[in-house]
PDB file of C-alpha atoms in Angstrom:
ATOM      1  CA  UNK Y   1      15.161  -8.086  -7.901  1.00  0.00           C
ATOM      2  CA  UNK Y   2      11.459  -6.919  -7.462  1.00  0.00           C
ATOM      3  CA  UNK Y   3      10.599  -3.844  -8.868  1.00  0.00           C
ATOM      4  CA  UNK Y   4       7.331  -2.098  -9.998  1.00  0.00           C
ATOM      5  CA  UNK Y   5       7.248   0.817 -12.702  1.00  0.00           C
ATOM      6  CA  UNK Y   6       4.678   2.930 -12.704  1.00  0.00           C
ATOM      7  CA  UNK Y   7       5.790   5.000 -15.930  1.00  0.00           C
ATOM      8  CA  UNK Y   8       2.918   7.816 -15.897  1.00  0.00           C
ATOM      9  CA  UNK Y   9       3.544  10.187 -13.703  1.00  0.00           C
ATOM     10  CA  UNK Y  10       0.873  12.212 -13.729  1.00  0.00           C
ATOM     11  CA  UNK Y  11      -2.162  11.933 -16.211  1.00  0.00           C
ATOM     12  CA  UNK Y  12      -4.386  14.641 -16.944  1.00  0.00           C
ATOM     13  CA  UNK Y  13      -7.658  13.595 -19.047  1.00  0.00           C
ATOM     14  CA  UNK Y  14     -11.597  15.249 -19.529  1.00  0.00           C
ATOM     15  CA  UNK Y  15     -14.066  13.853 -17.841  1.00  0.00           C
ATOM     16  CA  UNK Y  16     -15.957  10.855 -19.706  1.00  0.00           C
ATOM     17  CA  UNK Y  17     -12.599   9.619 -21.311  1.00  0.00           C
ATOM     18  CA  UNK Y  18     -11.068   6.000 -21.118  1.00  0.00           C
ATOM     19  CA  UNK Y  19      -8.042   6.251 -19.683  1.00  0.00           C
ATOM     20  CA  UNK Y  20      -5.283   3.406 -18.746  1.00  0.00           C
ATOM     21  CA  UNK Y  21      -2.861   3.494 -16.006  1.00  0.00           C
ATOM     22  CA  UNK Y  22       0.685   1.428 -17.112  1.00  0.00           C
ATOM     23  CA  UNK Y  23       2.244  -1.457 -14.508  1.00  0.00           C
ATOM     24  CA  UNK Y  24       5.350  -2.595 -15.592  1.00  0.00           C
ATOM     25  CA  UNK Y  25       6.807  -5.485 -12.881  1.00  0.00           C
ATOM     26  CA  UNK Y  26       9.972  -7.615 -12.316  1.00  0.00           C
ATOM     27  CA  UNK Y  27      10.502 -10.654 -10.018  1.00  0.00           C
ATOM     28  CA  UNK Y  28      11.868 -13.511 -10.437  1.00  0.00           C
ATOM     29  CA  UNK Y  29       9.332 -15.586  -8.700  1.00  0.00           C
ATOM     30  CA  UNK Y  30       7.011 -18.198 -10.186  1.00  0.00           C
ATOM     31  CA  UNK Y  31       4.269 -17.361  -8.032  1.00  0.00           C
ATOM     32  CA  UNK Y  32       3.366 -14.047  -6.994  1.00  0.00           C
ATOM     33  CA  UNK Y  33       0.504 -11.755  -6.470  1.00  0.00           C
ATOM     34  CA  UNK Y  34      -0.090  -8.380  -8.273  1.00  0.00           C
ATOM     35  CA  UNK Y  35      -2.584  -5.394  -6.565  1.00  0.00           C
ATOM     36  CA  UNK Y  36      -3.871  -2.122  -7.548  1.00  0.00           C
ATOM     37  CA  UNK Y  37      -4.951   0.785  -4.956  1.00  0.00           C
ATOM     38  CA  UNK Y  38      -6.306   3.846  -4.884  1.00  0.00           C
ATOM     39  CA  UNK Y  39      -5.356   6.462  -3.006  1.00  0.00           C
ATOM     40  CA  UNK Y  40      -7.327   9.790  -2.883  1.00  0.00           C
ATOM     41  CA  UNK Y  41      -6.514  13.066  -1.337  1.00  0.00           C
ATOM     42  CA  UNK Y  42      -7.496  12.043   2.022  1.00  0.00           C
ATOM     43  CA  UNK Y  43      -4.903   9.445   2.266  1.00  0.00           C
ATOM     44  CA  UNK Y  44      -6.290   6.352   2.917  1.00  0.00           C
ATOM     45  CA  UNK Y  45      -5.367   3.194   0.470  1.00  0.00           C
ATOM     46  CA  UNK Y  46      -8.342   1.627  -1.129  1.00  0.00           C
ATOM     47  CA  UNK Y  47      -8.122  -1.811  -2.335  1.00  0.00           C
ATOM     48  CA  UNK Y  48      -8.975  -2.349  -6.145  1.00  0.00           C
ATOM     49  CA  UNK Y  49      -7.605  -5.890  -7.279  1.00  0.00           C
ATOM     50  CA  UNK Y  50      -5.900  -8.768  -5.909  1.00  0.00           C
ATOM     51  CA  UNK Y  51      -4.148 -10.936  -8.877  1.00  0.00           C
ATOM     52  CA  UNK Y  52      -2.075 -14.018  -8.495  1.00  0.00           C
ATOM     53  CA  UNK Y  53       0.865 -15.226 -11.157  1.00  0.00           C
ATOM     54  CA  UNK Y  54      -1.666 -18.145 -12.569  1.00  0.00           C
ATOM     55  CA  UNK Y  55      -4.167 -15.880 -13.407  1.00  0.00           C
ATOM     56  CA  UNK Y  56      -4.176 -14.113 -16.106  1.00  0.00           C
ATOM     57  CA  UNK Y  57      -8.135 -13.676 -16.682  1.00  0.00           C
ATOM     58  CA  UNK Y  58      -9.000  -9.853 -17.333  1.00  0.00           C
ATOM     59  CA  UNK Y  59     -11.033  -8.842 -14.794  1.00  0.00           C
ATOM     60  CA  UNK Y  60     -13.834  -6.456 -15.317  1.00  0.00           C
ATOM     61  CA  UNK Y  61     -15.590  -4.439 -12.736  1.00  0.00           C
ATOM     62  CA  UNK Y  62     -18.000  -1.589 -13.588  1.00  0.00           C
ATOM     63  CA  UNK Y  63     -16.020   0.755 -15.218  1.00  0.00           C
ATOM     64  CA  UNK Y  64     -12.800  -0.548 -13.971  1.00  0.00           C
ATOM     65  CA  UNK Y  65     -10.704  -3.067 -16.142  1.00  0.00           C
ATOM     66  CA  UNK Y  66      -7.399  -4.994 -15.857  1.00  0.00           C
ATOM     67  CA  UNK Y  67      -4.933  -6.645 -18.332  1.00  0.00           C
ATOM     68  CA  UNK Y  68      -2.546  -8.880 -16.938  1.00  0.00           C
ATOM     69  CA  UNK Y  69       0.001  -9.860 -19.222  1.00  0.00           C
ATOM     70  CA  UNK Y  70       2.633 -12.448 -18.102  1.00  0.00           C
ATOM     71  CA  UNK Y  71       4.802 -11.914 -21.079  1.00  0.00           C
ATOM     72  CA  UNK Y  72       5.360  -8.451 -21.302  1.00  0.00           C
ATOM     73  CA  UNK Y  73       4.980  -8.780 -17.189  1.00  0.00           C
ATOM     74  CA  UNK Y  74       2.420  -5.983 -17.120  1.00  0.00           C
ATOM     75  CA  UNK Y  75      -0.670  -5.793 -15.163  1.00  0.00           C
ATOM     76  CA  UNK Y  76      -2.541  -2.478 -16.965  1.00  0.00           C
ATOM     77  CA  UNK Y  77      -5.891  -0.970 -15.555  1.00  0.00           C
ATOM     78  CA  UNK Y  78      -8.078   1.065 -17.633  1.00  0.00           C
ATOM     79  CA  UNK Y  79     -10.882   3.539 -16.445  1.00  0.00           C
ATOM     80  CA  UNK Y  80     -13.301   3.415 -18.907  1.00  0.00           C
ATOM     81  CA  UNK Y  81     -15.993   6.699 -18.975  1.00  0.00           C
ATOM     82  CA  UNK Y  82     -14.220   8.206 -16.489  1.00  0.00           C
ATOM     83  CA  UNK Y  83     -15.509  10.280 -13.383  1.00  0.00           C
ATOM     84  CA  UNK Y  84     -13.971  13.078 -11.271  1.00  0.00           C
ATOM     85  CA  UNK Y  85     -14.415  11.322  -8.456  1.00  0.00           C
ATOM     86  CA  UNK Y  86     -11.902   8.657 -10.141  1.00  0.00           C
ATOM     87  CA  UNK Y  87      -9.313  12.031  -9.553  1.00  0.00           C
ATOM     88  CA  UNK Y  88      -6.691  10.281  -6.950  1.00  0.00           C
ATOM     89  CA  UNK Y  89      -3.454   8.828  -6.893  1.00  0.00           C
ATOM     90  CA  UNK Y  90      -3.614   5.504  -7.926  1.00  0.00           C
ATOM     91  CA  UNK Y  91      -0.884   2.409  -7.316  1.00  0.00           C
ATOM     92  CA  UNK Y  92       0.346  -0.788  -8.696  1.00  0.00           C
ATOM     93  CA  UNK Y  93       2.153  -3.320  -6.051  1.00  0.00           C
ATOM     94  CA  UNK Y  94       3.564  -6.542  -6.488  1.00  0.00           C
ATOM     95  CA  UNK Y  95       3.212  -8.784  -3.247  1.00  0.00           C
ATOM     96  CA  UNK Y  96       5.808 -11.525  -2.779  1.00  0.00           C
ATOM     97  CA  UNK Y  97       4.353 -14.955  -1.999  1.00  0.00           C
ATOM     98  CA  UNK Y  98       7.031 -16.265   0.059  1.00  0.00           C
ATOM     99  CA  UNK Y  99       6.558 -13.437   2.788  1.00  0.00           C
ATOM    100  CA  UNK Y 100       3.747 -11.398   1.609  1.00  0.00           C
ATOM    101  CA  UNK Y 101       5.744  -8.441   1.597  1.00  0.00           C
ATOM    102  CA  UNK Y 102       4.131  -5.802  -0.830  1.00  0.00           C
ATOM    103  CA  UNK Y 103       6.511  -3.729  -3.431  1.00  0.00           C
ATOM    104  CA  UNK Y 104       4.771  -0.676  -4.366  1.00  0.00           C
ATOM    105  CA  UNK Y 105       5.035   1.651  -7.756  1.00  0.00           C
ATOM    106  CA  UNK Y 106       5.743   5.002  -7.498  1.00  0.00           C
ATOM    107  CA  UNK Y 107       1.904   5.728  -8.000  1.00  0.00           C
ATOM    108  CA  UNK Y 108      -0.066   7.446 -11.358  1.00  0.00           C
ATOM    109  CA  UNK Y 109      -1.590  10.740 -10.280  1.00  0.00           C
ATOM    110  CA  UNK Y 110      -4.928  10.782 -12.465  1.00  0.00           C
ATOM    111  CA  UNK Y 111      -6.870  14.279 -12.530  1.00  0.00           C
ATOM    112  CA  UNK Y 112     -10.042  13.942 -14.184  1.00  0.00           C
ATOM    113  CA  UNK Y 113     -11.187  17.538 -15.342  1.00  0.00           C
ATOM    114  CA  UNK Y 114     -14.859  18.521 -15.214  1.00  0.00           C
TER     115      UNK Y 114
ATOM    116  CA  UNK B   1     -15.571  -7.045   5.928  1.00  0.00           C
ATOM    117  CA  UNK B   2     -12.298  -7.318   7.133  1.00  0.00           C
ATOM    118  CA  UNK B   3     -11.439  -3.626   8.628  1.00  0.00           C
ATOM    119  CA  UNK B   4      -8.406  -2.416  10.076  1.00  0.00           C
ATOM    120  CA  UNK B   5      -8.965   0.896  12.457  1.00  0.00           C
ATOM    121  CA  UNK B   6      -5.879   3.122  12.837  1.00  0.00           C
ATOM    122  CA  UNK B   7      -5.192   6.122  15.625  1.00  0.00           C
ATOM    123  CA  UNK B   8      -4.773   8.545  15.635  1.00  0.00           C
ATOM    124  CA  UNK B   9      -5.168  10.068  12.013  1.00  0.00           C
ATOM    125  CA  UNK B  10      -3.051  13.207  12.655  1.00  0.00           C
ATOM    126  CA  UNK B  11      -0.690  14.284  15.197  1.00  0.00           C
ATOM    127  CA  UNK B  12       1.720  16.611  15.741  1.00  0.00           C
ATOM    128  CA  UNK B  13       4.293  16.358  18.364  1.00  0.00           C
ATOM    129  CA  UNK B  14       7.652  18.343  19.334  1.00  0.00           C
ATOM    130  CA  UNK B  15      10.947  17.045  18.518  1.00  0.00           C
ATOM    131  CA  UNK B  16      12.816  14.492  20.756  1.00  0.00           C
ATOM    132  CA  UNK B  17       9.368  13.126  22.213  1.00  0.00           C
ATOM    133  CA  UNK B  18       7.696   9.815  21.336  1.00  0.00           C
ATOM    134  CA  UNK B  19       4.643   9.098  19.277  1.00  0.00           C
ATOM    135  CA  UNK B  20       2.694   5.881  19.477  1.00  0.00           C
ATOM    136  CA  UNK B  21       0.717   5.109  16.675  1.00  0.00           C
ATOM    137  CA  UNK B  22      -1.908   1.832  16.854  1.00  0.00           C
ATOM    138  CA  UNK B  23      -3.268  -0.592  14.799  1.00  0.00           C
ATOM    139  CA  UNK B  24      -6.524  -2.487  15.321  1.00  0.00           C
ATOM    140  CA  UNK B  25      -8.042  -5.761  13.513  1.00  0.00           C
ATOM    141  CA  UNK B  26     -11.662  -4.878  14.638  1.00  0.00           C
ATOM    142  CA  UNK B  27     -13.494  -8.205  13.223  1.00  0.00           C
ATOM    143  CA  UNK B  28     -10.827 -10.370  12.559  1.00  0.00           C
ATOM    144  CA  UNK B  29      -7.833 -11.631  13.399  1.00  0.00           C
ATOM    145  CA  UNK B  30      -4.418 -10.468  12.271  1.00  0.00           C
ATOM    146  CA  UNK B  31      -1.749 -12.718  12.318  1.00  0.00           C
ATOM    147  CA  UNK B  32       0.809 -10.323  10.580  1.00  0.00           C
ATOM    148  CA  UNK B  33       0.501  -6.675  10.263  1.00  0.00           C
ATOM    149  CA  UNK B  34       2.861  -4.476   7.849  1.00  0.00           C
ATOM    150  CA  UNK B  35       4.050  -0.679   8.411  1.00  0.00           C
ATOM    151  CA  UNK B  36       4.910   1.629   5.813  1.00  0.00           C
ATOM    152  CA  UNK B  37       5.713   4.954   5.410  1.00  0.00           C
ATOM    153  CA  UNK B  38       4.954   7.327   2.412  1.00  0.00           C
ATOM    154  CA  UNK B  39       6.736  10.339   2.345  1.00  0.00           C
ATOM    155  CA  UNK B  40       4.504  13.486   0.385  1.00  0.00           C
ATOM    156  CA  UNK B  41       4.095  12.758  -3.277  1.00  0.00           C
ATOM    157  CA  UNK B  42       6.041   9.140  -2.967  1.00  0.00           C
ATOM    158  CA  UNK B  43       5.523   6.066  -2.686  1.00  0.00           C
ATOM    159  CA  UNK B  44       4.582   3.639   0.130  1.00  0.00           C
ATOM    160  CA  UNK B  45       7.638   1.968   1.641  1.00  0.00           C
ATOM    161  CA  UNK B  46       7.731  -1.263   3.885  1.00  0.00           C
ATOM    162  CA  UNK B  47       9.133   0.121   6.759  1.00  0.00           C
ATOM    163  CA  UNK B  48       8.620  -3.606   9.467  1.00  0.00           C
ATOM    164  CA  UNK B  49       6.604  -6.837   8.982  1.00  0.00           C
ATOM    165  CA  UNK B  50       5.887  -8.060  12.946  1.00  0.00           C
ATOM    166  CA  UNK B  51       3.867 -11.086  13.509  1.00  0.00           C
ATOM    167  CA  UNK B  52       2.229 -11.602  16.882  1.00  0.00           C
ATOM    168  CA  UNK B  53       4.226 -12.628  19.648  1.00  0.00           C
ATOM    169  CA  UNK B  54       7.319 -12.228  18.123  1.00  0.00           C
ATOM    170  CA  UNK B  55       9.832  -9.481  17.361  1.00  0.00           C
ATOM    171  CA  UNK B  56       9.666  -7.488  14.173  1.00  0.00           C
ATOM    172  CA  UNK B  57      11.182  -7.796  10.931  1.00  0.00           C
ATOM    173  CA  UNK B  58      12.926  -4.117   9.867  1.00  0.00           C
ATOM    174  CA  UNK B  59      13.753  -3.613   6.364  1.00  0.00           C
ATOM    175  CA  UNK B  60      17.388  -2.196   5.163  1.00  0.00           C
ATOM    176  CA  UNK B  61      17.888   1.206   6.107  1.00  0.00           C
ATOM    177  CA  UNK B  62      14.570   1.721   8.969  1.00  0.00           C
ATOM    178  CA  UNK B  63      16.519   1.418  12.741  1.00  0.00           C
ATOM    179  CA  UNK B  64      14.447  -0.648  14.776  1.00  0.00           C
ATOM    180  CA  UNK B  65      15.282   1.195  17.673  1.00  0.00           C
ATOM    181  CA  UNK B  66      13.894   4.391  16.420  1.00  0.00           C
ATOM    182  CA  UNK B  67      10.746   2.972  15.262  1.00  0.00           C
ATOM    183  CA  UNK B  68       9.380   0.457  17.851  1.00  0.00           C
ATOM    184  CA  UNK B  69       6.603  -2.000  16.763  1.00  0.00           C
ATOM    185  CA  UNK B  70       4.894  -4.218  19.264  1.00  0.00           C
ATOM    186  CA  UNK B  71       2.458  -6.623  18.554  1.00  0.00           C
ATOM    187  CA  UNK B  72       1.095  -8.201  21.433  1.00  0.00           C
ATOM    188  CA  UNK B  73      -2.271  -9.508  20.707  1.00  0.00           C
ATOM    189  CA  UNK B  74      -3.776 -10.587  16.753  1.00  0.00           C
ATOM    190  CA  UNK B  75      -5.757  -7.717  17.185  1.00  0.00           C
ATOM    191  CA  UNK B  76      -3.270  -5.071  18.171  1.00  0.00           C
ATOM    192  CA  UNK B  77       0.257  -3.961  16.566  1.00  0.00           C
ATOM    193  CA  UNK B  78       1.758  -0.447  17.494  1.00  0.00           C
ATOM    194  CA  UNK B  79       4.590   1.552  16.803  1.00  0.00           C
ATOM    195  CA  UNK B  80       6.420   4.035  18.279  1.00  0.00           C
ATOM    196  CA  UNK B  81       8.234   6.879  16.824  1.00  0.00           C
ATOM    197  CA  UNK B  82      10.675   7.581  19.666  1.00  0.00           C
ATOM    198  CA  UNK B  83      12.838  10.802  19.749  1.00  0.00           C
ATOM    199  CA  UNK B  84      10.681  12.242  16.628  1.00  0.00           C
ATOM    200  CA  UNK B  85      12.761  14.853  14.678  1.00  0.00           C
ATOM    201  CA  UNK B  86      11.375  16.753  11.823  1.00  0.00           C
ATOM    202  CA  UNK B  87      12.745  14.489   9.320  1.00  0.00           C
ATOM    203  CA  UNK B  88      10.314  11.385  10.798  1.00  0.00           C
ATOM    204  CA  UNK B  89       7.489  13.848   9.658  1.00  0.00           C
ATOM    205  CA  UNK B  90       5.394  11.223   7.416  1.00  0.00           C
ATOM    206  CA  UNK B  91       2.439   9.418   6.498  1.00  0.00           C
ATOM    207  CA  UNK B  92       2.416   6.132   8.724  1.00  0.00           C
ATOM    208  CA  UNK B  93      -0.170   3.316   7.228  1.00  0.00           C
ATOM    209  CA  UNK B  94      -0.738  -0.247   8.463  1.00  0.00           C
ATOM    210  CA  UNK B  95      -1.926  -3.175   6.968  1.00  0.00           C
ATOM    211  CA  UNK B  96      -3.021  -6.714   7.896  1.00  0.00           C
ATOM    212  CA  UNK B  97      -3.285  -9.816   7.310  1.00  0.00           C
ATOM    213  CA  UNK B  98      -5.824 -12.323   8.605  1.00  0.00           C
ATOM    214  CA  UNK B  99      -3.656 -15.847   7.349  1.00  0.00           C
ATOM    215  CA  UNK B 100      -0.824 -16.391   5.877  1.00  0.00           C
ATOM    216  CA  UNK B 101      -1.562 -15.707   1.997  1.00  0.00           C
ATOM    217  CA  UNK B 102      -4.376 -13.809   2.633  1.00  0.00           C
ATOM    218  CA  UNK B 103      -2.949 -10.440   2.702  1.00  0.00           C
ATOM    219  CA  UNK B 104      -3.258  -7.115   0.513  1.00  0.00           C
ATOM    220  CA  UNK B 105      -6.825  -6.459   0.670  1.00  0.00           C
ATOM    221  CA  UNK B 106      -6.701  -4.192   4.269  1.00  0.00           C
ATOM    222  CA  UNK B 107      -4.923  -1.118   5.076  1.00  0.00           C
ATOM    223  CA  UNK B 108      -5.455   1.490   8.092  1.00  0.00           C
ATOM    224  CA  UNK B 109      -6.507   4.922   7.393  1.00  0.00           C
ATOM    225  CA  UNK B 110      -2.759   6.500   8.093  1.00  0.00           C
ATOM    226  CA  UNK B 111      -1.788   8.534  10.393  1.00  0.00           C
ATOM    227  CA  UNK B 112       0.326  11.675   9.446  1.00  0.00           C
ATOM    228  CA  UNK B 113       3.105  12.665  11.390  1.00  0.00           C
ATOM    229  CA  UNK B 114       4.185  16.324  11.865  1.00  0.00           C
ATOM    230  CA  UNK B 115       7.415  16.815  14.168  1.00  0.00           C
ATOM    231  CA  UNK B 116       8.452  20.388  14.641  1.00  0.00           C
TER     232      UNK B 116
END
């Protein structure tokens, strides 16, 4: 089965702290592709990360950081100093290789308070 | 980049009419094109994979005669809410893909649906 857990909820945190959003996933594929979006208020899904199974390189971009962890299968992203513009719901998908169907998390809503 | 222009953003319609929702590749190519649906405060589910030229592929659970998709050209995939009902009020978001593998990195802007 694929699955994605996106434990968190909802996070609240002050503006200027690090804060890391939790990706649990489950397939049984050998290759396979992991993603992170954004989604703010006004809907539309922004693109963060594209990750494939062979790659486990954290990847570092401006304030925005990923762990991908193949043994604990967990794909983490960290917001480090963060912003309230970073306020938004934010989502973790696995993408199938086979069919490139993409399995999304239930989604972290992050409020970052002024 | 690659972009991926979706109309109409919002609509509202009365129940038991149709709503046709598009999909446009505007500098590429799409060879597949996803829908989903996200229902307020959950999470985006794949609702039909079509490819061009060919009939769509409906997950479990979404009836493919309620929800048309057509894709008739790489640049162009549409569906159709037919015989809306207040239930089939939702976000609708596309996404595409420009080869096989290459997918992921584009979504539409959604369009939200209010039936009532």
């Amino acid at each position: 089965a694929q699955k994605v857990t996106q434990a968190q909820t909802e996070i609240s945190v002050v503006e200027k702290e690090d804060v890391t959003l939790d990706c649990v996933y489950e397939t049984r594929d050998t290759t396979y592709y992991l993603f992170w979006y954004k989604q703010p208020p006004s809907g539309e899904l922004v693109f963060l990360i594209r990750r494939n199974s062979f790659d486990e390189q954290n990847e570092i971009s401006g304030r925005y950081s990923w762990n991908f962890q193949k043994s604990t299968s967990s794909f983490n992203f960290t917001i480090t100093a963060s912003q309230v513009v970073d306020s938004a719901v934010y989502f973790c998908a696995l993408g199938r290789n086979r069919d490139d169907k993409i399995i999304f998390g239930k989604g972290t809503r992050l409020h970052i308070l002024p | 980049g690659a972009v991926v222009s979706q109309h109409p953003s919002r609509v509202i319609c009365k129940s038991g009419t149709s709503v046709k929702i598009e999909c446009r590749s505007l500098d590429f190519q799409a060879t597949t094109m996803f829908w989903y649906r996200q229902f307020p405060k959950q999470s985006l589910m794949l609702m039909a994979t079509s490819n061009e030229g060919s009939k769509a592929t409906y997950e479990q659970g979404v009836e493919k005669d309620k929800f048309l998709i057509n894709h008739a050209s790489l640049t162009l995939s549409t569906l159709t809410v037919t015989s809306a009902h207040p239930e089939d009020s939702s976000f609708y978001i596309c996404s595409a893909s420009t080869v096989p593998g290459n997918y992921g990195y584009t979504f539409g802007s959604g369009t939200r649906l209010t039936v009532v």
